[in-house]
PDB file of C-alpha atoms in Angstrom:
ATOM      1  CA  GLY A 134       4.133 -17.238  -4.627  1.00 37.00           C
ATOM      2  CA  GLU A 135       1.782 -14.476  -5.780  1.00 39.00           C
ATOM      3  CA  SER A 136       2.656 -12.633  -8.958  1.00 39.00           C
ATOM      4  CA  VAL A 137       3.208  -9.233  -7.375  1.00 43.00           C
ATOM      5  CA  GLY A 138       5.859  -7.322  -9.249  1.00 45.00           C
ATOM      6  CA  LEU A 139       6.508  -9.616 -12.216  1.00 51.00           C
ATOM      7  CA  HIS A 140       8.295  -6.888 -14.152  1.00 64.00           C
ATOM      8  CA  LEU A 141       9.753  -4.822 -11.358  1.00 81.00           C
ATOM      9  CA  PRO A 142      13.375  -3.690 -11.252  1.00 90.00           C
ATOM     10  CA  THR A 143      15.352  -6.134  -9.160  1.00 93.00           C
ATOM     11  CA  LEU A 144      18.245  -5.537  -6.823  1.00 95.00           C
ATOM     12  CA  SER A 145      20.299  -8.658  -6.129  1.00 96.00           C
ATOM     13  CA  VAL A 146      22.628  -8.670  -3.137  1.00 97.00           C
ATOM     14  CA  GLN A 147      24.669 -11.164  -1.166  1.00 97.00           C
ATOM     15  CA  GLU A 148      23.634 -11.976   2.357  1.00 97.00           C
ATOM     16  CA  GLY A 149      25.483  -9.684   4.754  1.00 97.00           C
ATOM     17  CA  ASP A 150      25.970  -6.872   2.246  1.00 97.00           C
ATOM     18  CA  ASN A 151      24.276  -3.508   2.546  1.00 97.00           C
ATOM     19  CA  SER A 152      21.376  -2.750   0.205  1.00 97.00           C
ATOM     20  CA  ILE A 153      20.288   0.592  -1.183  1.00 97.00           C
ATOM     21  CA  ILE A 154      16.865   0.920  -2.774  1.00 97.00           C
ATOM     22  CA  ASN A 155      16.083   4.146  -4.577  1.00 96.00           C
ATOM     23  CA  CYS A 156      12.861   5.979  -5.315  1.00 95.00           C
ATOM     24  CA  ALA A 157      12.040   9.140  -7.230  1.00 94.00           C
ATOM     25  CA  TYR A 158       8.944  10.935  -6.015  1.00 92.00           C
ATOM     26  CA  SER A 159       6.722  13.251  -7.970  1.00 87.00           C
ATOM     27  CA  ASN A 160       5.361  16.087  -5.865  1.00 89.00           C
ATOM     28  CA  SER A 161       7.416  18.870  -4.276  1.00 89.00           C
ATOM     29  CA  ALA A 162       4.523  19.563  -1.876  1.00 87.00           C
ATOM     30  CA  SER A 163       4.555  16.084  -0.350  1.00 90.00           C
ATOM     31  CA  ASP A 164       5.097  16.457   3.376  1.00 88.00           C
ATOM     32  CA  TYR A 165       6.317  13.032   4.345  1.00 89.00           C
ATOM     33  CA  PHE A 166       7.373   9.724   2.914  1.00 95.00           C
ATOM     34  CA  ILE A 167       6.961   6.095   3.861  1.00 96.00           C
ATOM     35  CA  TRP A 168       8.742   2.880   2.950  1.00 97.00           C
ATOM     36  CA  TYR A 169       6.776  -0.361   2.848  1.00 97.00           C
ATOM     37  CA  LYS A 170       7.935  -3.966   2.485  1.00 97.00           C
ATOM     38  CA  GLN A 171       5.710  -6.492   0.736  1.00 95.00           C
ATOM     39  CA  GLU A 172       6.445 -10.190   0.883  1.00 94.00           C
ATOM     40  CA  SER A 173       4.944 -12.525  -1.672  1.00 90.00           C
ATOM     41  CA  GLY A 174       1.212 -13.014  -1.160  1.00 89.00           C
ATOM     42  CA  LYS A 175       0.995 -10.559   1.738  1.00 92.00           C
ATOM     43  CA  GLY A 176      -0.028  -6.974   2.287  1.00 95.00           C
ATOM     44  CA  PRO A 177       2.563  -4.166   2.509  1.00 96.00           C
ATOM     45  CA  GLN A 178       4.190  -3.729   5.907  1.00 96.00           C
ATOM     46  CA  PHE A 179       5.279  -0.337   7.259  1.00 96.00           C
ATOM     47  CA  ILE A 180       9.070  -0.051   7.670  1.00 97.00           C
ATOM     48  CA  ILE A 181       9.973   3.579   8.318  1.00 97.00           C
ATOM     49  CA  ASP A 182       8.825   7.098   7.523  1.00 96.00           C
ATOM     50  CA  ILE A 183      10.438  10.516   7.261  1.00 96.00           C
ATOM     51  CA  ARG A 184       9.056  14.030   7.308  1.00 94.00           C
ATOM     52  CA  SER A 185       9.982  16.479   4.562  1.00 93.00           C
ATOM     53  CA  ASN A 186      11.853  18.710   7.040  1.00 94.00           C
ATOM     54  CA  MET A 187      14.392  15.932   7.681  1.00 96.00           C
ATOM     55  CA  ASP A 188      17.226  14.573   5.545  1.00 97.00           C
ATOM     56  CA  LYS A 189      17.864  11.315   7.327  1.00 98.00           C
ATOM     57  CA  ARG A 190      16.160   8.976   9.733  1.00 97.00           C
ATOM     58  CA  GLN A 191      17.443   5.732  11.177  1.00 97.00           C
ATOM     59  CA  GLY A 192      15.625   2.686  12.400  1.00 95.00           C
ATOM     60  CA  GLN A 193      16.709  -0.810  13.272  1.00 93.00           C
ATOM     61  CA  ARG A 194      19.072  -1.832  10.430  1.00 96.00           C
ATOM     62  CA  VAL A 195      17.362   0.644   8.089  1.00 98.00           C
ATOM     63  CA  THR A 196      18.100   4.244   7.167  1.00 98.00           C
ATOM     64  CA  VAL A 197      16.023   6.501   4.965  1.00 98.00           C
ATOM     65  CA  LEU A 198      17.609   9.439   3.163  1.00 97.00           C
ATOM     66  CA  LEU A 199      15.655  12.269   1.601  1.00 97.00           C
ATOM     67  CA  ASN A 200      16.995  14.653  -1.035  1.00 96.00           C
ATOM     68  CA  LYS A 201      14.316  17.238  -1.734  1.00 94.00           C
ATOM     69  CA  THR A 202      16.439  19.061  -4.291  1.00 94.00           C
ATOM     70  CA  VAL A 203      16.208  16.182  -6.740  1.00 94.00           C
ATOM     71  CA  LYS A 204      13.047  14.597  -5.244  1.00 94.00           C
ATOM     72  CA  HIS A 205      14.837  11.399  -4.357  1.00 95.00           C
ATOM     73  CA  LEU A 206      14.349   8.959  -1.522  1.00 96.00           C
ATOM     74  CA  SER A 207      16.477   5.971  -0.611  1.00 97.00           C
ATOM     75  CA  LEU A 208      16.221   3.075   1.811  1.00 98.00           C
ATOM     76  CA  GLN A 209      19.424   1.551   3.104  1.00 98.00           C
ATOM     77  CA  ILE A 210      19.332  -1.872   4.717  1.00 98.00           C
ATOM     78  CA  ALA A 211      22.403  -2.882   6.679  1.00 97.00           C
ATOM     79  CA  ALA A 212      23.658  -6.480   6.744  1.00 97.00           C
ATOM     80  CA  THR A 213      20.948  -7.735   4.442  1.00 97.00           C
ATOM     81  CA  GLN A 214      19.379 -11.049   5.439  1.00 97.00           C
ATOM     82  CA  PRO A 215      17.379 -13.622   3.437  1.00 96.00           C
ATOM     83  CA  GLY A 216      14.265 -12.467   5.301  1.00 96.00           C
ATOM     84  CA  ASP A 217      14.684  -9.057   3.697  1.00 97.00           C
ATOM     85  CA  SER A 218      13.811 -10.502   0.284  1.00 97.00           C
ATOM     86  CA  ALA A 219      10.612  -8.735  -0.776  1.00 96.00           C
ATOM     87  CA  VAL A 220       9.249  -5.913  -2.904  1.00 95.00           C
ATOM     88  CA  TYR A 221       9.871  -2.473  -1.421  1.00 97.00           C
ATOM     89  CA  PHE A 222       7.589   0.493  -2.128  1.00 95.00           C
ATOM     90  CA  CYS A 223       8.078   4.129  -1.374  1.00 95.00           C
ATOM     91  CA  ALA A 224       5.000   6.279  -0.841  1.00 94.00           C
ATOM     92  CA  GLU A 225       4.676  10.045  -0.659  1.00 93.00           C
ATOM     93  CA  ASN A 226       1.962  11.757   1.323  1.00 90.00           C
ATOM     94  CA  PHE A 227       0.378  14.641  -0.524  1.00 81.00           C
ATOM     95  CA  SER A 228      -1.858  16.819   1.624  1.00 73.00           C
ATOM     96  CA  GLY A 229      -4.020  18.111  -1.177  1.00 66.00           C
ATOM     97  CA  GLY A 230      -7.501  18.225   0.363  1.00 60.00           C
ATOM     98  CA  TYR A 231      -6.971  14.976   2.225  1.00 67.00           C
ATOM     99  CA  ASN A 232      -3.915  12.947   3.005  1.00 71.00           C
ATOM    100  CA  LYS A 233      -3.280  10.832  -0.063  1.00 82.00           C
ATOM    101  CA  LEU A 234      -0.514   8.281  -0.394  1.00 90.00           C
ATOM    102  CA  ILE A 235       1.018   7.989  -3.859  1.00 90.00           C
ATOM    103  CA  PHE A 236       2.901   4.721  -4.280  1.00 92.00           C
ATOM    104  CA  GLY A 237       5.886   4.028  -6.454  1.00 90.00           C
ATOM    105  CA  ALA A 238       5.984   0.913  -8.643  1.00 88.00           C
ATOM    106  CA  GLY A 239       8.323  -0.917  -6.280  1.00 92.00           C
ATOM    107  CA  THR A 240      11.726  -2.622  -6.349  1.00 95.00           C
ATOM    108  CA  ARG A 241      12.285  -6.308  -5.778  1.00 95.00           C
ATOM    109  CA  LEU A 242      15.157  -7.144  -3.405  1.00 97.00           C
ATOM    110  CA  ALA A 243      16.626 -10.610  -3.866  1.00 96.00           C
ATOM    111  CA  VAL A 244      19.088 -11.738  -1.190  1.00 97.00           C
ATOM    112  CA  HIS A 245      21.406 -14.609  -2.101  1.00 94.00           C
ATOM    113  CA  PRO A 246      23.217 -16.780   0.461  1.00 90.00           C
TER     114      PRO A 246
ATOM    115  CA  ASP B 264      -4.617  -9.297  18.012  1.00 53.00           C
ATOM    116  CA  GLY B 265      -5.110  -5.819  16.582  1.00 65.00           C
ATOM    117  CA  GLY B 266      -5.102  -5.462  12.853  1.00 94.00           C
ATOM    118  CA  ILE B 267      -6.915  -5.548   9.563  1.00 97.00           C
ATOM    119  CA  THR B 268      -8.648  -8.682   8.376  1.00 97.00           C
ATOM    120  CA  GLN B 269      -9.525  -9.256   4.749  1.00 98.00           C
ATOM    121  CA  SER B 270     -11.618 -12.144   3.544  1.00 97.00           C
ATOM    122  CA  PRO B 271     -11.679 -14.291   1.595  1.00 96.00           C
ATOM    123  CA  LYS B 272      -8.031 -14.782   0.678  1.00 96.00           C
ATOM    124  CA  TYR B 273      -9.015 -16.077  -2.785  1.00 96.00           C
ATOM    125  CA  LEU B 274     -12.211 -15.270  -4.687  1.00 95.00           C
ATOM    126  CA  PHE B 275     -13.495 -16.308  -8.076  1.00 92.00           C
ATOM    127  CA  ARG B 276     -16.014 -14.351 -10.074  1.00 90.00           C
ATOM    128  CA  LYS B 277     -18.215 -15.556 -12.883  1.00 90.00           C
ATOM    129  CA  GLU B 278     -19.167 -13.349 -15.830  1.00 85.00           C
ATOM    130  CA  GLY B 279     -21.882 -10.855 -14.897  1.00 87.00           C
ATOM    131  CA  GLN B 280     -21.568 -11.533 -11.190  1.00 92.00           C
ATOM    132  CA  ASN B 281     -21.069  -9.016  -8.390  1.00 95.00           C
ATOM    133  CA  VAL B 282     -18.713 -10.081  -5.601  1.00 96.00           C
ATOM    134  CA  THR B 283     -18.004  -8.456  -2.253  1.00 97.00           C
ATOM    135  CA  LEU B 284     -14.653  -8.347  -0.504  1.00 98.00           C
ATOM    136  CA  SER B 285     -14.660  -7.944   3.239  1.00 98.00           C
ATOM    137  CA  CYS B 286     -12.380  -5.659   5.272  1.00 98.00           C
ATOM    138  CA  GLU B 287     -12.589  -5.358   9.054  1.00 98.00           C
ATOM    139  CA  GLN B 288     -10.265  -3.442  11.395  1.00 98.00           C
ATOM    140  CA  ASN B 289     -10.064  -3.314  15.174  1.00 97.00           C
ATOM    141  CA  LEU B 290      -7.488  -0.513  15.348  1.00 95.00           C
ATOM    142  CA  ASN B 291     -10.150   2.136  16.024  1.00 95.00           C
ATOM    143  CA  HIS B 292      -8.998   3.955  12.882  1.00 94.00           C
ATOM    144  CA  ASP B 293     -11.262   6.536  11.272  1.00 94.00           C
ATOM    145  CA  ALA B 294      -9.896   6.239   7.734  1.00 94.00           C
ATOM    146  CA  MET B 295     -10.063   3.180   5.494  1.00 96.00           C
ATOM    147  CA  TYR B 296      -8.910   2.572   1.934  1.00 96.00           C
ATOM    148  CA  TRP B 297      -9.172   0.081  -0.911  1.00 98.00           C
ATOM    149  CA  TYR B 298      -6.353  -0.417  -3.397  1.00 97.00           C
ATOM    150  CA  ARG B 299      -5.904  -2.542  -6.454  1.00 97.00           C
ATOM    151  CA  GLN B 300      -2.513  -4.079  -7.237  1.00 95.00           C
ATOM    152  CA  ASP B 301      -1.552  -5.451 -10.649  1.00 91.00           C
ATOM    153  CA  PRO B 302       1.794  -7.088 -11.486  1.00 81.00           C
ATOM    154  CA  GLY B 303       4.540  -4.563 -12.155  1.00 74.00           C
ATOM    155  CA  GLN B 304       2.502  -1.637 -10.876  1.00 78.00           C
ATOM    156  CA  GLY B 305       2.183   0.264  -7.651  1.00 84.00           C
ATOM    157  CA  LEU B 306      -0.995   0.402  -5.610  1.00 93.00           C
ATOM    158  CA  ARG B 307      -3.900   2.285  -7.173  1.00 95.00           C
ATOM    159  CA  LEU B 308      -6.586   3.809  -4.989  1.00 95.00           C
ATOM    160  CA  ILE B 309     -10.150   2.634  -5.644  1.00 97.00           C
ATOM    161  CA  TYR B 310     -12.152   4.225  -2.809  1.00 97.00           C
ATOM    162  CA  TYR B 311     -11.427   5.773   0.546  1.00 96.00           C
ATOM    163  CA  SER B 312     -13.418   6.729   3.593  1.00 96.00           C
ATOM    164  CA  GLN B 313     -12.270   9.342   6.104  1.00 92.00           C
ATOM    165  CA  ILE B 314     -15.126   8.739   8.515  1.00 93.00           C
ATOM    166  CA  VAL B 315     -18.096   6.446   8.996  1.00 95.00           C
ATOM    167  CA  ASN B 316     -21.022   7.031   6.618  1.00 95.00           C
ATOM    168  CA  ASP B 317     -18.810   8.927   4.187  1.00 94.00           C
ATOM    169  CA  PHE B 318     -16.610   7.745   1.313  1.00 96.00           C
ATOM    170  CA  GLN B 319     -14.992   9.182  -1.786  1.00 95.00           C
ATOM    171  CA  LYS B 320     -13.896   7.854  -5.172  1.00 96.00           C
ATOM    172  CA  GLY B 321     -10.222   7.262  -5.725  1.00 94.00           C
ATOM    173  CA  ASP B 322      -8.357   7.108  -9.002  1.00 93.00           C
ATOM    174  CA  ILE B 323      -9.976   3.959 -10.428  1.00 96.00           C
ATOM    175  CA  ALA B 324     -13.487   3.781  -8.894  1.00 97.00           C
ATOM    176  CA  GLU B 325     -15.381   2.745 -12.041  1.00 97.00           C
ATOM    177  CA  GLY B 326     -16.927  -0.710 -11.664  1.00 97.00           C
ATOM    178  CA  TYR B 327     -16.584  -0.728  -7.874  1.00 98.00           C
ATOM    179  CA  SER B 328     -18.803   0.299  -4.972  1.00 98.00           C
ATOM    180  CA  VAL B 329     -18.300   0.577  -1.207  1.00 98.00           C
ATOM    181  CA  SER B 330     -20.193   1.277   1.985  1.00 98.00           C
ATOM    182  CA  ARG B 331     -19.071   2.494   5.406  1.00 98.00           C
ATOM    183  CA  GLU B 332     -21.928   1.841   7.792  1.00 98.00           C
ATOM    184  CA  LYS B 333     -19.659   0.912  10.697  1.00 97.00           C
ATOM    185  CA  LYS B 334     -16.309   2.336  11.724  1.00 97.00           C
ATOM    186  CA  GLU B 335     -14.633  -1.057  11.688  1.00 97.00           C
ATOM    187  CA  SER B 336     -15.962  -2.284   8.329  1.00 98.00           C
ATOM    188  CA  PHE B 337     -15.405  -1.147   4.737  1.00 98.00           C
ATOM    189  CA  PRO B 338     -16.606  -3.766   2.228  1.00 98.00           C
ATOM    190  CA  LEU B 339     -15.801  -3.458  -1.471  1.00 98.00           C
ATOM    191  CA  THR B 340     -18.136  -4.745  -4.178  1.00 98.00           C
ATOM    192  CA  VAL B 341     -16.683  -5.539  -7.576  1.00 97.00           C
ATOM    193  CA  THR B 342     -19.586  -5.154  -9.959  1.00 95.00           C
ATOM    194  CA  SER B 343     -20.183  -6.706 -13.355  1.00 92.00           C
ATOM    195  CA  ALA B 344     -19.317  -3.311 -14.855  1.00 91.00           C
ATOM    196  CA  GLN B 345     -15.653  -3.901 -13.919  1.00 92.00           C
ATOM    197  CA  LYS B 346     -14.470  -5.676 -17.062  1.00 89.00           C
ATOM    198  CA  ASN B 347     -10.974  -6.531 -15.863  1.00 92.00           C
ATOM    199  CA  PRO B 348     -11.343  -7.426 -12.196  1.00 94.00           C
ATOM    200  CA  THR B 349      -8.495  -9.912 -11.913  1.00 94.00           C
ATOM    201  CA  ALA B 350      -6.067  -8.378  -9.416  1.00 96.00           C
ATOM    202  CA  PHE B 351      -4.833  -8.397  -5.836  1.00 96.00           C
ATOM    203  CA  TYR B 352      -7.040  -6.172  -3.655  1.00 98.00           C
ATOM    204  CA  LEU B 353      -5.657  -4.534  -0.540  1.00 98.00           C
ATOM    205  CA  CYS B 354      -7.535  -2.826   2.259  1.00 98.00           C
ATOM    206  CA  ALA B 355      -5.795  -0.359   4.555  1.00 97.00           C
ATOM    207  CA  SER B 356      -6.639   1.880   7.478  1.00 96.00           C
ATOM    208  CA  SER B 357      -5.081   4.883   9.167  1.00 93.00           C
ATOM    209  CA  ILE B 358      -5.827   7.071  12.179  1.00 90.00           C
ATOM    210  CA  GLY B 359      -7.275   9.744   9.905  1.00 84.00           C
ATOM    211  CA  GLY B 360      -7.438  13.503  10.086  1.00 77.00           C
ATOM    212  CA  LEU B 361      -5.146  15.997   8.395  1.00 70.00           C
ATOM    213  CA  LEU B 362      -3.038  16.531  11.517  1.00 71.00           C
ATOM    214  CA  ALA B 363      -2.135  12.879  11.946  1.00 73.00           C
ATOM    215  CA  LYS B 364       0.496  11.063   9.946  1.00 79.00           C
ATOM    216  CA  ASN B 365      -1.167   9.109   7.171  1.00 82.00           C
ATOM    217  CA  ILE B 366       0.599   5.849   7.930  1.00 91.00           C
ATOM    218  CA  GLN B 367      -1.630   3.221   6.406  1.00 94.00           C
ATOM    219  CA  TYR B 368      -1.679  -0.312   7.716  1.00 95.00           C
ATOM    220  CA  PHE B 369      -2.643  -3.065   5.323  1.00 97.00           C
ATOM    221  CA  GLY B 370      -4.521  -6.314   5.420  1.00 97.00           C
ATOM    222  CA  ALA B 371      -3.208  -9.517   3.843  1.00 96.00           C
ATOM    223  CA  GLY B 372      -5.148  -8.980   0.614  1.00 97.00           C
ATOM    224  CA  THR B 373      -7.740 -10.802  -1.485  1.00 97.00           C
ATOM    225  CA  ARG B 374      -6.806 -12.281  -4.843  1.00 96.00           C
ATOM    226  CA  LEU B 375      -9.740 -12.066  -7.250  1.00 95.00           C
ATOM    227  CA  SER B 376      -9.829 -14.108 -10.441  1.00 94.00           C
ATOM    228  CA  VAL B 377     -12.407 -14.449 -13.195  1.00 88.00           C
ATOM    229  CA  LEU B 378     -13.722 -17.909 -14.078  1.00 83.00           C
TER     230      LEU B 378
END
């Protein structure tokens, strides 16, 4: 596969377990946040987003939690499947002049059978 | 199918050569972006365009150039001035405008290597 994320932090989980991927963001003025999933050799794929006036948002098998006090974002994946193996990026949207996405370095999720 | 198409998937550049990466979208999005991705790093913004015939430098624009003559197209040229061009290049688009969510949708990427 492509060498995206050679030195990224890795989270290893067993198939069927729940996964929690964490992200620290940088700007208190960011107004919403996005999680992306990137499989090897592919472009990032939108998973879920959350506005800064919310603490929690749920999607299909995924939940995003936002803690503005400590500028922390997490992505929870329920009943993790082998197809969830990928690199996950958080991105914060900073509306400083134009909408700019600032991406984190990413976390690799490895799901073992 | 609606989406963003990047071509080629793999590209090789010789010393002193300019190469152009193609990005086409049929999502009717106003905004388009180019990012560079290196191993172990997040995406870094090269150039962006909020509307046709207008574009702005991102964080790492040196050695790159773009044009936005059509709404659906945003080609990126990697010039000979870019001394370390080997990377994975990603094009994205979004609806655009400050009132809309800036959810960016990505193409499949172009991997550029130096011969």
